[in-house]
Coordinates of C-alpha atoms and ligand atoms in Angstrom, one line a residue:
M1 CA 81.3 100.4 70.1
L2 CA 79.0 99.0 67.4
E3 CA 79.6 100.6 63.7
I4 CA 76.4 101.1 61.8
I5 CA 76.1 101.5 58.0
T6 CA 73.0 103.2 56.5
L7 CA 72.3 101.9 53.2
P8 CA 69.6 104.3 51.4
V9 CA 67.8 102.1 49.1
L10 CA 64.2 101.9 46.7
T11 CA 62.9 105.2 46.8
D12 CA 62.9 106.2 50.5
N13 CA 63.6 103.1 52.4
Y14 CA 67.1 102.5 54.6
I15 CA 68.8 99.0 55.3
Y16 CA 71.1 99.1 58.2
L17 CA 74.3 96.9 58.8
V18 CA 75.5 96.7 62.6
H19 CA 79.0 95.3 63.2
D20 CA 80.4 94.4 66.2
P21 CA 84.4 94.7 65.6
V22 CA 85.2 92.8 69.0
S23 CA 83.4 89.4 68.0
H24 CA 83.1 90.4 64.2
E25 CA 79.6 89.6 64.1
T26 CA 77.3 91.6 61.8
A27 CA 73.5 92.2 61.5
V28 CA 71.3 93.7 58.8
I29 CA 68.4 94.8 59.8
D30 CA 65.1 94.9 57.4
P31 CA 66.9 94.5 54.1
A32 CA 64.6 95.6 51.3
L33 CA 67.1 94.3 48.8
A34 CA 70.0 91.8 48.8
Q35 CA 72.5 93.2 46.2
P36 CA 73.5 96.3 48.3
V37 CA 73.7 94.7 51.4
L38 CA 75.8 91.8 49.9
D39 CA 78.1 94.6 48.3
T40 CA 78.6 96.2 51.4
L41 CA 79.5 93.0 53.4
E42 CA 82.0 92.4 50.3
E43 CA 83.7 96.0 50.8
K44 CA 84.0 95.8 54.4
G45 CA 85.1 92.1 54.5
W46 CA 82.3 91.4 57.2
Q47 CA 80.7 87.9 57.6
L48 CA 76.8 88.3 58.5
A49 CA 75.6 86.3 61.4
Y50 CA 72.1 87.7 61.8
L51 CA 68.9 89.4 60.0
F52 CA 66.7 91.1 62.1
N53 CA 63.4 92.1 60.5
T54 CA 60.7 94.5 62.1
H55 CA 57.7 93.3 60.2
H56 CA 56.7 91.2 57.5
H57 CA 56.2 94.3 54.5
S58 CA 58.1 93.7 51.3
D59 CA 60.2 96.8 51.6
H60 CA 61.7 95.4 54.9
V61 CA 62.0 91.5 54.1
G62 CA 62.8 91.6 50.1
G63 CA 66.4 90.7 50.5
N64 CA 65.8 88.2 53.2
I65 CA 65.9 85.0 51.0
Q66 CA 69.0 85.9 48.8
I67 CA 71.0 87.3 51.7
K68 CA 70.3 84.1 53.6
Q69 CA 71.2 81.8 50.7
Q70 CA 74.6 84.1 49.9
T71 CA 75.6 84.3 53.6
G72 CA 74.1 81.7 55.8
C73 CA 72.9 84.0 58.3
K74 CA 70.2 83.5 60.7
I75 CA 66.8 85.4 60.3
I76 CA 65.1 86.6 63.6
A77 CA 61.4 88.0 63.5
A78 CA 58.6 88.3 65.5
Q79 CA 57.3 84.9 66.1
A80 CA 53.7 86.1 65.4
D81 CA 55.1 86.6 61.9
W82 CA 56.2 83.4 61.3
D83 CA 54.0 82.7 58.2
R84 CA 54.8 85.9 56.7
I85 CA 58.5 86.4 57.1
P86 CA 60.5 84.5 54.3
G87 CA 63.3 82.3 55.5
I88 CA 62.7 82.9 59.2
D89 CA 64.5 80.6 61.7
Q90 CA 63.8 82.2 65.3
G91 CA 60.6 83.8 66.2
V92 CA 60.9 86.3 69.1
N93 CA 58.5 88.0 71.5
E94 CA 58.3 91.1 73.6
G95 CA 61.1 90.5 76.6
D96 CA 63.2 88.3 74.6
V97 CA 66.8 89.4 74.1
V98 CA 68.9 88.7 70.8
S99 CA 72.7 89.2 70.8
L100 CA 75.3 90.5 68.5
G101 CA 78.7 89.5 70.1
S102 CA 78.4 90.8 73.5
H103 CA 76.0 93.5 72.6
K104 CA 72.3 92.7 73.5
A105 CA 68.9 94.1 72.0
N106 CA 65.8 93.8 73.6
I107 CA 62.6 92.9 71.6
I108 CA 59.7 95.5 72.4
A109 CA 56.2 94.6 70.4
T110 CA 55.1 97.6 69.1
P111 CA 51.7 96.8 67.1
G112 CA 49.9 99.4 65.0
H113 CA 51.6 99.8 62.0
T114 CA 51.1 95.7 61.5
R115 CA 49.6 93.6 64.3
A116 CA 53.3 91.8 65.2
H117 CA 55.5 94.6 64.6
I118 CA 58.5 94.7 67.0
V119 CA 61.7 97.0 67.7
Y120 CA 65.2 96.0 68.6
H121 CA 66.5 98.1 71.4
F122 CA 70.3 97.9 72.3
A123 CA 69.9 99.3 75.8
E124 CA 73.5 99.6 77.0
D125 CA 74.4 100.9 73.5
N126 CA 71.6 103.3 73.3
L127 CA 70.3 102.3 69.9
L128 CA 66.8 101.6 68.6
F129 CA 65.8 99.9 65.5
C130 CA 62.2 100.6 64.9
G131 CA 61.3 100.1 61.4
D132 CA 58.0 101.6 60.4
T133 CA 56.5 102.5 64.3
L134 CA 58.5 105.7 64.8
F135 CA 59.9 107.8 62.1
V136 CA 61.6 111.2 62.3
M137 CA 59.0 113.7 63.2
G138 CA 56.4 111.0 62.2
C139 CA 54.8 107.4 63.0
G140 CA 53.8 104.4 60.8
R141 CA 50.6 104.4 59.0
L142 CA 47.8 102.1 60.8
F143 CA 47.3 98.9 58.3
E144 CA 46.5 96.3 60.7
G145 CA 46.2 98.1 64.2
T146 CA 44.1 100.8 65.9
A147 CA 45.2 104.1 66.7
E148 CA 45.2 102.9 70.3
Q149 CA 47.3 100.2 69.9
L150 CA 49.9 102.1 68.1
W151 CA 49.6 104.9 70.9
H152 CA 50.3 102.3 73.6
S153 CA 53.2 101.3 71.4
L154 CA 54.9 104.7 71.0
Q155 CA 54.4 105.1 75.0
K156 CA 56.9 102.5 75.3
L157 CA 59.4 104.2 73.1
K158 CA 58.8 107.5 74.5
A159 CA 59.9 106.3 77.8
L160 CA 63.2 105.2 76.6
P161 CA 66.3 107.2 77.7
K162 CA 66.5 110.5 75.8
E163 CA 69.9 110.0 74.4
T164 CA 68.7 107.0 72.4
L165 CA 69.7 106.9 68.9
V166 CA 66.7 106.1 66.7
Y167 CA 67.2 104.6 63.4
C168 CA 63.8 104.1 61.3
T169 CA 63.7 102.7 58.1
H170 CA 62.1 105.4 55.7
E171 CA 63.1 109.0 54.9
Y172 CA 59.9 110.4 55.1
T173 CA 61.2 113.3 57.1
Q174 CA 60.6 116.5 55.2
T175 CA 56.6 115.7 54.6
N176 CA 56.7 114.6 58.3
G177 CA 57.9 118.3 59.4
R178 CA 55.7 120.2 57.0
F179 CA 52.7 118.3 58.4
A180 CA 54.2 118.7 62.1
L181 CA 54.0 122.3 61.4
T182 CA 50.6 122.5 60.4
V183 CA 49.6 121.1 64.2
E184 CA 52.3 123.4 66.0
P185 CA 53.0 126.4 63.8
D186 CA 54.6 128.1 66.8
N187 CA 57.2 125.4 67.9
Q188 CA 60.6 126.9 67.7
R189 CA 62.4 123.6 68.0
L190 CA 60.3 122.2 65.0
Q191 CA 61.1 125.2 62.9
Q192 CA 64.4 125.2 63.5
R193 CA 64.7 121.3 63.1
M194 CA 63.0 121.8 59.7
I195 CA 65.8 124.4 58.4
K196 CA 68.8 121.7 59.2
V197 CA 66.3 119.1 57.7
N198 CA 65.9 120.9 54.4
R199 CA 69.6 121.6 54.2
L200 CA 70.7 118.0 54.7
R201 CA 67.8 116.7 52.0
S202 CA 68.8 119.4 49.5
N203 CA 72.5 117.9 49.9
N204 CA 71.0 114.2 49.6
Q205 CA 72.1 113.4 53.3
P206 CA 69.9 111.2 55.5
T207 CA 68.0 112.8 58.2
V208 CA 68.6 109.5 60.5
P209 CA 69.4 108.7 63.2
T210 CA 67.2 111.0 65.3
S211 CA 66.9 110.8 68.9
I212 CA 64.2 110.1 71.7
A213 CA 65.0 113.8 73.0
E214 CA 64.4 115.3 69.5
E215 CA 61.3 113.3 69.0
L216 CA 60.0 114.7 72.3
A217 CA 60.5 117.8 71.1
T218 CA 59.1 117.9 67.7
N219 CA 57.3 114.9 66.7
P220 CA 53.5 115.7 66.9
F221 CA 53.0 111.6 67.8
F222 CA 54.9 112.2 71.1
R223 CA 53.3 115.4 71.5
E224 CA 49.5 114.8 72.1
D225 CA 50.2 116.9 75.3
S226 CA 51.2 119.8 73.5
V227 CA 48.9 122.7 74.7
E228 CA 49.5 124.4 71.2
L229 CA 48.9 121.3 69.3
Q230 CA 45.5 120.5 71.2
K231 CA 44.4 124.1 70.4
T232 CA 45.3 123.9 66.9
I233 CA 42.8 121.0 66.4
A234 CA 40.5 121.8 68.7
M235 CA 40.9 119.1 71.2
T236 CA 41.8 120.6 74.4
D237 CA 39.5 118.8 76.4
S238 CA 40.0 115.2 75.0
K239 CA 41.7 112.3 76.3
L240 CA 45.8 111.8 75.1
M241 CA 44.8 109.0 73.1
E242 CA 42.2 110.4 71.1
V243 CA 44.2 113.7 70.4
F244 CA 46.8 111.1 69.1
A245 CA 44.2 109.4 66.9
E246 CA 43.3 112.8 65.4
V247 CA 46.7 113.9 64.8
R248 CA 47.0 110.2 62.9
R249 CA 43.9 110.9 61.1
L250 CA 44.9 114.3 60.0
K251 CA 48.2 113.0 58.7
D252 CA 46.7 110.2 56.6
G253 CA 45.1 113.0 54.5
F254 CA 48.3 115.0 54.3
S255 CA 50.5 115.2 51.4
Ligands
ZN1 ZN1 56.0 98.7 56.7
FE2 FE1 58.3 100.2 55.2

């Protein structure tokens, strides 16, 4: 079993440390900052073997250089992001596999938030580290890609096993959930989930990880085929991709 530590940093970022107790290898994913990672490694007595990035934004790579200098870890990120990932050692593409001990993660390309965004899927462990592609009840904003690209990317994640645990990089859950209720006010799973989420947040607890099953039931960006959602936004006769694009557009104007 992999051990996962969630570090809340900055306003709403999460950094994840993943440790394999058999090989004693550890990886960090999207370190916005170095110090909290270095402190945790020291506390746990872990040595860092790898640093995985999902995309080049500063709140995901901010700790790269300092962490690499202090630990000698190997930095892995998208080949297409070679020029904008600080300290990159190995570029990967969709279909590549990276290892942590005997645990393997498949690289899935998920363009949309950025043009080279990738996610790390540990298929046998049922874990997904998805950066800013999928959030709890939400998805990433379109900075470099089109709605169509992000929709295709999310279709790949939607097709993963339902029990997959999903570790995203931001705590945007309450705002996402409030938005979700505007497009699916009668979704009971969503209503119930918001009660749980609000309780967690009022105790300052993370709402991650989520699961593919929970997202299928409550995430409007996984629910473009919902009749209620389509009726609410008056798009019952549109293509699913267009419904998705409209939900993404509505969310951009929501706060
Ligand atoms: Zn980002
Ligand atoms: Fe981010």
